[in-house]
mmCIF file of C-alpha atoms and ligand atoms in Angstrom:
data_model
loop_
_atom_site.group_PDB
_atom_site.id
_atom_site.type_symbol
_atom_site.label_atom_id
_atom_site.label_comp_id
_atom_site.label_asym_id
_atom_site.label_seq_id
_atom_site.Cartn_x
_atom_site.Cartn_y
_atom_site.Cartn_z
ATOM 1 C CA UNK A 1 -17.101 5.699 -24.023
ATOM 2 C CA UNK A 2 -14.342 3.207 -23.549
ATOM 3 C CA UNK A 3 -14.403 0.863 -26.495
ATOM 4 C CA UNK A 4 -12.267 -1.607 -24.552
ATOM 5 C CA UNK A 5 -14.917 -2.113 -21.886
ATOM 6 C CA UNK A 6 -16.684 -5.415 -22.321
ATOM 7 C CA UNK A 7 -20.191 -6.102 -21.099
ATOM 8 C CA UNK A 8 -19.080 -8.008 -17.988
ATOM 9 C CA UNK A 9 -16.148 -5.948 -16.847
ATOM 10 C CA UNK A 10 -16.111 -2.693 -14.996
ATOM 11 C CA UNK A 11 -13.379 -0.152 -15.395
ATOM 12 C CA UNK A 12 -11.289 0.780 -12.370
ATOM 13 C CA UNK A 13 -8.986 3.792 -12.256
ATOM 14 C CA UNK A 14 -5.895 2.966 -10.202
ATOM 15 C CA UNK A 15 -3.747 5.923 -9.175
ATOM 16 C CA UNK A 16 -0.193 4.874 -8.396
ATOM 17 C CA UNK A 17 -0.861 1.589 -10.177
ATOM 18 C CA UNK A 18 2.793 1.117 -11.166
ATOM 19 C CA UNK A 19 3.964 1.197 -7.535
ATOM 20 C CA UNK A 20 4.446 -1.610 -5.046
ATOM 21 C CA UNK A 21 0.921 -2.206 -3.740
ATOM 22 C CA UNK A 22 -0.687 -0.720 -6.842
ATOM 23 C CA UNK A 23 0.975 -3.124 -9.277
ATOM 24 C CA UNK A 24 -0.047 -6.188 -7.257
ATOM 25 C CA UNK A 25 -3.599 -4.897 -6.996
ATOM 26 C CA UNK A 26 -3.730 -4.287 -10.757
ATOM 27 C CA UNK A 27 -2.803 -7.956 -11.294
ATOM 28 C CA UNK A 28 -5.698 -9.061 -9.058
ATOM 29 C CA UNK A 29 -8.141 -6.691 -10.774
ATOM 30 C CA UNK A 30 -7.176 -8.002 -14.209
ATOM 31 C CA UNK A 31 -7.529 -11.568 -12.986
ATOM 32 C CA UNK A 32 -11.062 -10.650 -11.905
ATOM 33 C CA UNK A 33 -11.863 -9.543 -15.454
ATOM 34 C CA UNK A 34 -11.805 -5.812 -14.728
ATOM 35 C CA UNK A 35 -10.603 -3.108 -17.084
ATOM 36 C CA UNK A 36 -7.872 -1.013 -15.490
ATOM 37 C CA UNK A 37 -6.674 2.497 -16.202
ATOM 38 C CA UNK A 38 -3.434 3.248 -14.381
ATOM 39 C CA UNK A 39 -2.476 6.838 -13.747
ATOM 40 C CA UNK A 40 1.047 7.160 -12.404
ATOM 41 C CA UNK A 41 3.724 9.824 -12.873
ATOM 42 C CA UNK A 42 6.449 7.229 -12.222
ATOM 43 C CA UNK A 43 8.035 9.531 -9.636
ATOM 44 C CA UNK A 44 8.525 6.539 -7.362
ATOM 45 C CA UNK A 45 7.765 3.635 -9.673
ATOM 46 C CA UNK A 46 9.274 2.009 -12.719
ATOM 47 C CA UNK A 47 7.590 1.691 -16.102
ATOM 48 C CA UNK A 48 9.003 -1.841 -16.346
ATOM 49 C CA UNK A 49 6.470 -2.869 -13.708
ATOM 50 C CA UNK A 50 3.836 -2.477 -16.424
ATOM 51 C CA UNK A 51 5.549 -4.972 -18.738
ATOM 52 C CA UNK A 52 5.909 -7.359 -15.833
ATOM 53 C CA UNK A 53 2.212 -7.063 -14.985
ATOM 54 C CA UNK A 54 1.450 -7.950 -18.607
ATOM 55 C CA UNK A 55 3.789 -10.947 -18.383
ATOM 56 C CA UNK A 56 2.002 -12.205 -15.263
ATOM 57 C CA UNK A 57 -1.566 -11.847 -16.526
ATOM 58 C CA UNK A 58 -0.945 -12.801 -20.166
ATOM 59 C CA UNK A 59 -1.540 -11.045 -23.434
ATOM 60 C CA UNK A 60 -5.302 -11.154 -23.477
ATOM 61 C CA UNK A 61 -5.812 -9.708 -19.998
ATOM 62 C CA UNK A 62 -3.022 -7.183 -20.587
ATOM 63 C CA UNK A 63 -5.156 -5.669 -23.339
ATOM 64 C CA UNK A 64 -7.465 -4.471 -20.595
ATOM 65 C CA UNK A 65 -4.779 -2.137 -19.165
ATOM 66 C CA UNK A 66 -4.351 1.481 -20.185
ATOM 67 C CA UNK A 67 -1.428 3.410 -18.762
ATOM 68 C CA UNK A 68 -1.525 7.185 -18.499
ATOM 69 C CA UNK A 69 1.676 8.831 -17.351
ATOM 70 C CA UNK A 70 0.436 11.803 -15.368
ATOM 71 C CA UNK A 71 0.418 13.379 -11.951
ATOM 72 C CA UNK A 72 -2.888 12.886 -10.124
ATOM 73 C CA UNK A 73 -2.754 16.600 -9.412
ATOM 74 C CA UNK A 74 -3.051 17.245 -13.147
ATOM 75 C CA UNK A 75 -6.750 18.001 -13.393
ATOM 76 C CA UNK A 76 -6.768 18.136 -17.178
ATOM 77 C CA UNK A 77 -5.252 14.651 -17.355
ATOM 78 C CA UNK A 78 -7.910 13.321 -14.976
ATOM 79 C CA UNK A 79 -10.689 14.968 -16.961
ATOM 80 C CA UNK A 80 -9.392 13.369 -20.145
ATOM 81 C CA UNK A 81 -9.397 9.935 -18.468
ATOM 82 C CA UNK A 82 -12.944 10.308 -17.133
ATOM 83 C CA UNK A 83 -14.105 11.491 -20.551
ATOM 84 C CA UNK A 84 -12.504 8.642 -22.437
ATOM 85 C CA UNK A 85 -13.256 5.760 -20.066
ATOM 86 C CA UNK A 86 -16.397 4.727 -18.266
ATOM 87 C CA UNK A 87 -14.741 4.623 -14.844
ATOM 88 C CA UNK A 88 -16.839 2.763 -12.290
ATOM 89 C CA UNK A 89 -14.565 3.182 -9.276
ATOM 90 C CA UNK A 90 -11.191 4.521 -8.223
ATOM 91 C CA UNK A 91 -8.468 3.017 -6.057
ATOM 92 C CA UNK A 92 -6.187 5.802 -4.881
ATOM 93 C CA UNK A 93 -2.633 4.690 -4.066
ATOM 94 C CA UNK A 94 -0.637 7.592 -5.481
ATOM 95 C CA UNK A 95 1.240 9.522 -2.840
ATOM 96 C CA UNK A 96 4.622 10.153 -1.295
ATOM 97 C CA UNK A 97 5.363 7.561 1.367
ATOM 98 C CA UNK A 98 8.830 7.963 2.863
ATOM 99 C CA UNK A 99 8.409 8.742 6.538
ATOM 100 C CA UNK A 100 11.872 10.291 7.066
ATOM 101 C CA UNK A 101 11.682 12.359 3.894
ATOM 102 C CA UNK A 102 8.291 13.704 4.970
ATOM 103 C CA UNK A 103 9.942 15.235 8.043
ATOM 104 C CA UNK A 104 12.431 17.025 5.774
ATOM 105 C CA UNK A 105 9.881 18.064 3.159
ATOM 106 C CA UNK A 106 6.558 18.675 4.908
ATOM 107 C CA UNK A 107 5.306 21.169 2.328
ATOM 108 C CA UNK A 108 5.861 18.708 -0.530
ATOM 109 C CA UNK A 109 4.177 15.893 1.404
ATOM 110 C CA UNK A 110 1.100 17.844 2.488
ATOM 111 C CA UNK A 111 0.782 19.499 -0.889
ATOM 112 C CA UNK A 112 1.204 16.340 -2.954
ATOM 113 C CA UNK A 113 -0.742 13.807 -0.873
ATOM 114 C CA UNK A 114 -3.609 16.031 0.204
ATOM 115 C CA UNK A 115 -3.618 18.112 -2.979
ATOM 116 C CA UNK A 116 -3.817 15.142 -5.312
ATOM 117 C CA UNK A 117 -6.648 13.599 -3.272
ATOM 118 C CA UNK A 118 -8.658 16.824 -3.473
ATOM 119 C CA UNK A 119 -8.027 17.108 -7.212
ATOM 120 C CA UNK A 120 -9.104 13.494 -7.624
ATOM 121 C CA UNK A 121 -12.358 13.700 -5.651
ATOM 122 C CA UNK A 122 -13.265 16.972 -7.348
ATOM 123 C CA UNK A 123 -12.776 15.382 -10.770
ATOM 124 C CA UNK A 124 -14.681 12.267 -9.665
ATOM 125 C CA UNK A 125 -17.626 14.350 -8.501
ATOM 126 C CA UNK A 126 -17.704 16.338 -11.721
ATOM 127 C CA UNK A 127 -17.756 13.144 -13.755
ATOM 128 C CA UNK A 128 -20.320 11.396 -11.552
ATOM 129 C CA UNK A 129 -17.961 8.678 -10.274
ATOM 130 C CA UNK A 130 -18.329 8.447 -6.509
ATOM 131 C CA UNK A 131 -16.890 5.070 -5.557
ATOM 132 C CA UNK A 132 -13.425 5.329 -3.999
ATOM 133 C CA UNK A 133 -10.987 3.125 -2.097
ATOM 134 C CA UNK A 134 -8.211 4.980 -0.301
ATOM 135 C CA UNK A 135 -4.829 3.604 0.817
ATOM 136 C CA UNK A 136 -4.649 4.498 4.446
ATOM 137 C CA UNK A 137 -2.264 3.228 7.071
ATOM 138 C CA UNK A 138 -2.110 1.811 10.573
ATOM 139 C CA UNK A 139 0.057 4.841 11.276
ATOM 140 C CA UNK A 140 -3.183 6.733 12.066
ATOM 141 C CA UNK A 141 -3.436 4.714 15.310
ATOM 142 C CA UNK A 142 -0.236 6.355 16.602
ATOM 143 C CA UNK A 143 1.092 4.832 19.829
ATOM 144 C CA UNK A 144 -1.747 2.467 20.743
ATOM 145 C CA UNK A 145 -3.231 2.145 24.245
ATOM 146 C CA UNK A 146 -4.398 -1.413 23.655
ATOM 147 C CA UNK A 147 -3.787 -4.239 21.185
ATOM 148 C CA UNK A 148 -5.027 -5.618 18.879
ATOM 149 C CA UNK A 149 -6.163 -2.497 17.044
ATOM 150 C CA UNK A 150 -9.758 -2.502 15.886
ATOM 151 C CA UNK A 151 -11.307 0.073 13.574
ATOM 152 C CA UNK A 152 -12.865 1.524 16.748
ATOM 153 C CA UNK A 153 -9.460 2.164 18.310
ATOM 154 C CA UNK A 154 -8.880 5.905 18.517
ATOM 155 C CA UNK A 155 -6.855 7.730 15.933
ATOM 156 C CA UNK A 156 -3.939 9.298 17.761
ATOM 157 C CA UNK A 157 -1.118 11.750 17.185
ATOM 158 C CA UNK A 158 1.123 10.890 14.251
ATOM 159 C CA UNK A 159 4.861 11.372 14.512
ATOM 160 C CA UNK A 160 5.558 12.616 10.984
ATOM 161 C CA UNK A 161 3.936 14.530 8.096
ATOM 162 C CA UNK A 162 3.488 11.348 6.026
ATOM 163 C CA UNK A 163 1.322 9.880 8.776
ATOM 164 C CA UNK A 164 -0.624 13.118 9.153
ATOM 165 C CA UNK A 165 -1.437 13.147 5.434
ATOM 166 C CA UNK A 166 -3.098 9.725 5.825
ATOM 167 C CA UNK A 167 -4.827 10.894 9.018
ATOM 168 C CA UNK A 168 -6.150 14.061 7.368
ATOM 169 C CA UNK A 169 -7.139 12.500 4.059
ATOM 170 C CA UNK A 170 -9.279 10.013 6.007
ATOM 171 C CA UNK A 171 -11.111 12.947 7.626
ATOM 172 C CA UNK A 172 -11.460 14.757 4.301
ATOM 173 C CA UNK A 173 -13.005 11.677 2.731
ATOM 174 C CA UNK A 174 -15.349 11.177 5.689
ATOM 175 C CA UNK A 175 -16.549 14.761 5.208
ATOM 176 C CA UNK A 176 -17.021 14.177 1.486
ATOM 177 C CA UNK A 177 -19.144 11.078 2.156
ATOM 178 C CA UNK A 178 -21.098 12.844 4.902
ATOM 179 C CA UNK A 179 -21.951 15.787 2.657
ATOM 180 C CA UNK A 180 -23.237 13.679 -0.221
ATOM 181 C CA UNK A 181 -24.723 10.207 0.342
ATOM 182 C CA UNK A 182 -24.003 9.254 -3.254
ATOM 183 C CA UNK A 183 -20.394 8.719 -2.262
ATOM 184 C CA UNK A 184 -19.280 5.211 -1.426
ATOM 185 C CA UNK A 185 -15.834 5.363 0.191
ATOM 186 C CA UNK A 186 -13.658 2.706 1.804
ATOM 187 C CA UNK A 187 -10.561 3.531 3.841
ATOM 188 C CA UNK A 188 -8.175 0.589 4.022
ATOM 189 C CA UNK A 189 -5.691 0.809 6.868
ATOM 190 C CA UNK A 190 -2.692 -1.270 5.877
ATOM 191 C CA UNK A 191 -0.411 -2.699 8.492
ATOM 192 C CA UNK A 192 3.096 -3.526 7.173
ATOM 193 C CA UNK A 193 2.964 -4.727 3.560
ATOM 194 C CA UNK A 194 5.852 -6.965 2.469
ATOM 195 C CA UNK A 195 6.371 -9.938 0.130
ATOM 196 C CA UNK A 196 6.030 -9.908 -3.623
ATOM 197 C CA UNK A 197 4.106 -11.627 -6.390
ATOM 198 C CA UNK A 198 5.042 -15.352 -6.238
ATOM 199 C CA UNK A 199 6.309 -15.142 -9.854
ATOM 200 C CA UNK A 200 9.136 -12.851 -8.690
ATOM 201 C CA UNK A 201 8.299 -10.487 -11.565
ATOM 202 C CA UNK A 202 7.040 -7.575 -9.481
ATOM 203 C CA UNK A 203 7.935 -6.459 -5.973
ATOM 204 C CA UNK A 204 9.059 -3.547 -3.855
ATOM 205 C CA UNK A 205 11.799 -1.445 -5.470
ATOM 206 C CA UNK A 206 12.551 1.501 -3.204
ATOM 207 C CA UNK A 207 14.743 4.291 -4.507
ATOM 208 C CA UNK A 208 17.855 4.966 -2.418
ATOM 209 C CA UNK A 209 18.371 3.540 1.055
ATOM 210 C CA UNK A 210 15.223 1.704 2.148
ATOM 211 C CA UNK A 211 13.403 3.107 5.183
ATOM 212 C CA UNK A 212 11.347 0.014 5.781
ATOM 213 C CA UNK A 213 12.609 -3.153 7.368
ATOM 214 C CA UNK A 214 11.946 -5.758 4.693
ATOM 215 C CA UNK A 215 13.545 -4.083 1.702
ATOM 216 C CA UNK A 216 16.545 -3.342 3.900
ATOM 217 C CA UNK A 217 16.811 -6.964 5.073
ATOM 218 C CA UNK A 218 16.506 -8.280 1.529
ATOM 219 C CA UNK A 219 19.176 -5.879 0.231
ATOM 220 C CA UNK A 220 21.520 -7.110 2.976
ATOM 221 C CA UNK A 221 20.675 -10.703 2.075
ATOM 222 C CA UNK A 222 21.526 -10.099 -1.582
ATOM 223 C CA UNK A 223 24.802 -8.369 -0.667
ATOM 224 C CA UNK A 224 23.898 -4.771 -1.549
ATOM 225 C CA UNK A 225 24.274 -3.665 2.088
ATOM 226 C CA UNK A 226 26.389 -4.866 4.973
ATOM 227 C CA UNK A 227 24.078 -5.469 7.921
ATOM 228 C CA UNK A 228 20.576 -4.709 9.097
ATOM 229 C CA UNK A 229 20.408 -1.928 11.672
ATOM 230 C CA UNK A 230 17.946 -3.110 14.306
ATOM 231 C CA UNK A 231 16.401 -0.003 15.811
ATOM 232 C CA UNK A 232 16.205 -0.814 19.521
ATOM 233 C CA UNK A 233 16.187 -4.044 21.539
ATOM 234 C CA UNK A 234 14.835 -2.568 24.751
ATOM 235 C CA UNK A 235 11.147 -2.360 23.877
ATOM 236 C CA UNK A 236 8.577 -4.041 26.068
ATOM 237 C CA UNK A 237 8.203 -6.959 23.644
ATOM 238 C CA UNK A 238 9.224 -10.655 23.968
ATOM 239 C CA UNK A 239 12.716 -10.139 22.473
ATOM 240 C CA UNK A 240 12.943 -6.374 22.984
ATOM 241 C CA UNK A 241 12.671 -5.488 19.275
ATOM 242 C CA UNK A 242 9.704 -3.761 17.641
ATOM 243 C CA UNK A 243 6.647 -5.848 16.792
ATOM 244 C CA UNK A 244 4.545 -5.269 13.668
ATOM 245 C CA UNK A 245 1.749 -6.956 11.771
ATOM 246 C CA UNK A 246 3.389 -7.847 8.442
ATOM 247 C CA UNK A 247 0.993 -8.652 5.623
ATOM 248 C CA UNK A 248 1.737 -10.212 2.243
ATOM 249 C CA UNK A 249 1.176 -7.721 -0.560
ATOM 250 C CA UNK A 250 -0.894 -10.364 -2.424
ATOM 251 C CA UNK A 251 -3.257 -10.547 0.564
ATOM 252 C CA UNK A 252 -3.431 -6.776 0.573
ATOM 253 C CA UNK A 253 -4.217 -6.743 -3.154
ATOM 254 C CA UNK A 254 -6.962 -9.323 -2.612
ATOM 255 C CA UNK A 255 -8.339 -7.092 0.158
ATOM 256 C CA UNK A 256 -8.845 -4.286 -2.367
ATOM 257 C CA UNK A 257 -10.727 -6.565 -4.731
ATOM 258 C CA UNK A 258 -12.876 -7.828 -1.836
ATOM 259 C CA UNK A 259 -13.634 -4.243 -0.790
ATOM 260 C CA UNK A 260 -14.494 -3.270 -4.360
ATOM 261 C CA UNK A 261 -16.872 -6.200 -4.753
ATOM 262 C CA UNK A 262 -18.484 -5.432 -1.391
ATOM 263 C CA UNK A 263 -19.002 -1.754 -2.158
ATOM 264 C CA UNK A 264 -21.525 -1.881 -4.980
ATOM 265 C CA UNK A 265 -24.669 0.035 -4.040
ATOM 266 C CA UNK A 266 -23.365 1.123 -0.649
ATOM 267 C CA UNK A 267 -23.268 4.661 0.639
ATOM 268 C CA UNK A 268 -21.065 6.381 3.197
ATOM 269 C CA UNK A 269 -17.529 5.842 4.413
ATOM 270 C CA UNK A 270 -16.331 2.564 5.920
ATOM 271 C CA UNK A 271 -12.915 1.746 7.349
ATOM 272 C CA UNK A 272 -11.165 -1.639 7.462
ATOM 273 C CA UNK A 273 -7.902 -2.859 8.924
ATOM 274 C CA UNK A 274 -5.887 -5.048 6.580
ATOM 275 C CA UNK A 275 -3.360 -7.105 8.502
ATOM 276 C CA UNK A 276 -2.937 -10.698 9.615
ATOM 277 C CA UNK A 277 -3.621 -10.223 13.323
ATOM 278 C CA UNK A 278 -0.192 -11.619 14.194
ATOM 279 C CA UNK A 279 2.681 -9.578 15.587
ATOM 280 C CA UNK A 280 6.250 -10.401 14.514
ATOM 281 C CA UNK A 281 9.422 -8.851 15.949
ATOM 282 C CA UNK A 282 12.353 -7.458 13.977
ATOM 283 C CA UNK A 283 14.571 -10.371 15.060
ATOM 284 C CA UNK A 284 11.886 -12.889 14.085
ATOM 285 C CA UNK A 285 11.771 -11.283 10.647
ATOM 286 C CA UNK A 286 15.549 -11.458 10.281
ATOM 287 C CA UNK A 287 15.474 -15.139 11.298
ATOM 288 C CA UNK A 288 12.609 -15.949 8.942
ATOM 289 C CA UNK A 289 14.420 -14.184 6.127
ATOM 290 C CA UNK A 290 17.654 -16.051 6.886
ATOM 291 C CA UNK A 291 15.689 -19.302 6.551
ATOM 292 C CA UNK A 292 14.179 -18.136 3.269
ATOM 293 C CA UNK A 293 17.463 -17.084 1.665
ATOM 294 C CA UNK A 294 19.510 -19.962 3.060
ATOM 295 C CA UNK A 295 22.139 -17.925 4.912
ATOM 296 C CA UNK A 296 22.368 -15.802 8.042
ATOM 297 C CA UNK A 297 21.440 -12.177 7.487
ATOM 298 C CA UNK A 298 23.875 -10.099 9.590
ATOM 299 C CA UNK A 299 22.501 -7.415 11.893
ATOM 300 C CA UNK A 300 23.660 -4.882 14.454
ATOM 301 C CA UNK A 301 21.656 -3.435 17.325
ATOM 302 C CA UNK A 302 21.262 0.331 17.160
ATOM 303 C CA UNK A 303 19.389 2.865 19.293
ATOM 304 C CA UNK A 304 15.632 3.224 18.871
ATOM 305 C CA UNK A 305 14.442 5.150 15.825
ATOM 306 C CA UNK A 306 12.566 8.318 16.824
ATOM 307 C CA UNK A 307 8.823 8.076 16.252
ATOM 308 C CA UNK A 308 8.644 4.255 16.336
ATOM 309 C CA UNK A 309 6.046 2.540 18.511
ATOM 310 C CA UNK A 310 6.966 -0.645 20.345
ATOM 311 C CA UNK A 311 4.226 -2.868 18.957
ATOM 312 C CA UNK A 312 1.126 -2.879 16.837
ATOM 313 C CA UNK A 313 -1.029 -5.526 15.237
ATOM 314 C CA UNK A 314 -4.535 -5.636 13.885
ATOM 315 C CA UNK A 315 -7.846 -7.138 14.712
ATOM 316 C CA UNK A 316 -9.114 -7.976 11.224
ATOM 317 C CA UNK A 317 -12.481 -9.447 12.148
ATOM 318 C CA UNK A 318 -14.424 -6.601 10.518
ATOM 319 C CA UNK A 319 -12.862 -7.317 7.112
ATOM 320 C CA UNK A 320 -13.512 -11.042 7.630
ATOM 321 C CA UNK A 321 -17.166 -10.490 8.492
ATOM 322 C CA UNK A 322 -18.104 -7.839 5.948
ATOM 323 C CA UNK A 323 -15.681 -8.372 3.090
ATOM 324 C CA UNK A 324 -15.227 -12.124 3.511
ATOM 325 C CA UNK A 325 -11.498 -11.417 3.375
ATOM 326 C CA UNK A 326 -8.758 -12.975 5.469
ATOM 327 C CA UNK A 327 -4.990 -12.975 5.000
ATOM 328 C CA UNK A 328 -3.725 -16.315 3.651
ATOM 329 C CA UNK A 329 0.058 -15.989 3.789
ATOM 330 C CA UNK A 330 2.331 -16.266 6.840
ATOM 331 C CA UNK A 331 5.677 -14.602 7.536
ATOM 332 C CA UNK A 332 7.639 -17.530 6.043
ATOM 333 C CA UNK A 333 5.661 -17.139 2.785
ATOM 334 C CA UNK A 334 6.252 -13.388 2.820
ATOM 335 C CA UNK A 335 10.024 -13.800 3.261
ATOM 336 C CA UNK A 336 10.168 -16.518 0.590
ATOM 337 C CA UNK A 337 8.414 -14.271 -1.941
ATOM 338 C CA UNK A 338 10.420 -11.164 -0.985
ATOM 339 C CA UNK A 339 13.593 -13.190 -1.459
ATOM 340 C CA UNK A 340 12.398 -14.663 -4.741
ATOM 341 C CA UNK A 341 11.817 -11.134 -6.056
ATOM 342 C CA UNK A 342 15.045 -9.703 -4.625
ATOM 343 C CA UNK A 343 17.304 -12.573 -5.704
ATOM 344 C CA UNK A 344 15.961 -12.502 -9.268
ATOM 345 C CA UNK A 345 16.061 -8.701 -9.408
ATOM 346 C CA UNK A 346 19.015 -7.711 -7.193
ATOM 347 C CA UNK A 347 18.764 -4.112 -8.376
ATOM 348 C CA UNK A 348 14.991 -4.029 -8.599
ATOM 349 C CA UNK A 349 13.432 -3.363 -11.987
ATOM 350 C CA UNK A 350 16.768 -2.144 -13.282
ATOM 351 C CA UNK A 351 18.220 -5.654 -13.242
HETATM 352 C C1 WQD B 401 9.220 -1.988 11.067
HETATM 353 C C2 WQD B 401 10.032 -2.369 12.305
HETATM 354 C C3 WQD B 401 11.460 -0.581 13.048
HETATM 355 C C4 WQD B 401 13.992 -0.556 9.479
HETATM 356 C C5 WQD B 401 6.215 2.554 8.368
HETATM 357 C C6 WQD B 401 5.237 3.678 8.313
HETATM 358 C C7 WQD B 401 3.900 3.161 7.972
HETATM 359 C C8 WQD B 401 3.905 2.367 6.690
HETATM 360 C C9 WQD B 401 4.968 1.334 6.720
HETATM 361 C C10 WQD B 401 4.788 3.166 4.539
HETATM 362 C C11 WQD B 401 10.116 -1.248 13.347
HETATM 363 C C12 WQD B 401 12.280 -1.761 12.582
HETATM 364 C C13 WQD B 401 13.036 -0.832 10.430
HETATM 365 C C14 WQD B 401 15.354 -0.906 9.774
HETATM 366 C C15 WQD B 401 14.640 -1.749 11.916
HETATM 367 N N1 WQD B 401 4.019 3.248 5.577
HETATM 368 N N2 WQD B 401 13.341 -1.423 11.618
HETATM 369 N N3 WQD B 401 15.615 -1.489 10.977
HETATM 370 O O1 WQD B 401 7.767 1.951 10.985
HETATM 371 O O2 WQD B 401 6.132 0.030 11.232
HETATM 372 O O3 WQD B 401 5.837 1.653 9.411
HETATM 373 O O4 WQD B 401 6.209 1.891 7.117
HETATM 374 O O5 WQD B 401 4.792 3.419 3.479
HETATM 375 O O6 WQD B 401 3.014 4.211 7.885
HETATM 376 O O7 WQD B 401 5.221 4.339 9.554
HETATM 377 O O8 WQD B 401 7.687 0.064 9.265
HETATM 378 O O9 WQD B 401 9.367 -1.281 8.069
HETATM 379 O O10 WQD B 401 9.985 1.041 8.838
HETATM 380 O O11 WQD B 401 9.698 -0.757 10.539
HETATM 381 O O12 WQD B 401 14.943 -2.283 12.997
HETATM 382 O O13 WQD B 401 16.258 -0.660 8.981
HETATM 383 O O14 WQD B 401 11.383 -2.589 11.898
HETATM 384 O O15 WQD B 401 12.044 0.014 14.179
HETATM 385 O O16 WQD B 401 10.126 -1.871 14.601
HETATM 386 P P1 WQD B 401 6.897 0.952 10.352
HETATM 387 P P2 WQD B 401 9.230 -0.217 9.082
#
């Protein structure tokens, strides 16, 4: 039994809890009085995020965190965690997430993302813990026929192995829930998470050249890179650049807590979109970021990036109705908080 578990709190295992979305979610869980066990191999995260989490939540709440440095595929490590702690539920973030890299390394992506999920659910079943939230992605909607995307919109072809891992893991988890009604599984389909904790102590810290728009824009703004490459200005959108539903990572974190609170005593597998419902173009993002950082962020127009869709944004009414959750932050808030993080940590957690 976990001697740290108090009578009111429940203990949540967070895989990938030192990463971008994971670390923000851990903060929200601690603020809700939960105990948190983080399992992370730090392959794409920085241990300093853990100190920063502690700084944000304060000493007392930080005592409710346990960090285990391990790969989720390490069954013995998972068994040891389930034996030591009375884990009530699991939030599964850990996985490789670089779209371009997944095209180069499909075997690593399928093996790691799908393999670690199978190891995790097998361990959960053996230890009688059957409540799971999985980090899915709007990428499963592929090139949409109609907008906004609801949870009923069809899943379509993905354009890269990363996307397929999310697509397939969703189906695996549906099968798991179908086979055994004791399972209670929630698939959260994130749109485009950006922003950072308002303290500026934690945020997105990609290794190497960022693939995603916001980290790239903020590295240009801070002077680490010359100009943003805008991938295409000939899409069928108001200004010709790609439109996405950007969501503040704090809203996303709150969505996990809302889902967790909603889940108790449920059965089956439920899916929710987590977005704002508003589409924003690449140029609108660059303008909003320029406002936030106080100077123009330079950009150049480039050809379209293969595999990109022209536009997507979410209908989030299901999450509002069932989870009582709604995004609170707008794009200006997201850019302000991304900039606050980036300008205070120009080289991410390394300074
Ligand atoms: C957003 C918009 C680009 C970079 C991907 C994954 C998804 C999820 C989030 C991640 C598009 C344009 C981008 C740049 C640009 N998973 N862009 N210049 O492609 O919507 O989603 O990341 O872990 O599953 O598919 O996000 O941020 O890469 O792009 O013009 O340097 O910005 O063309 O219109 P995307 P993104």
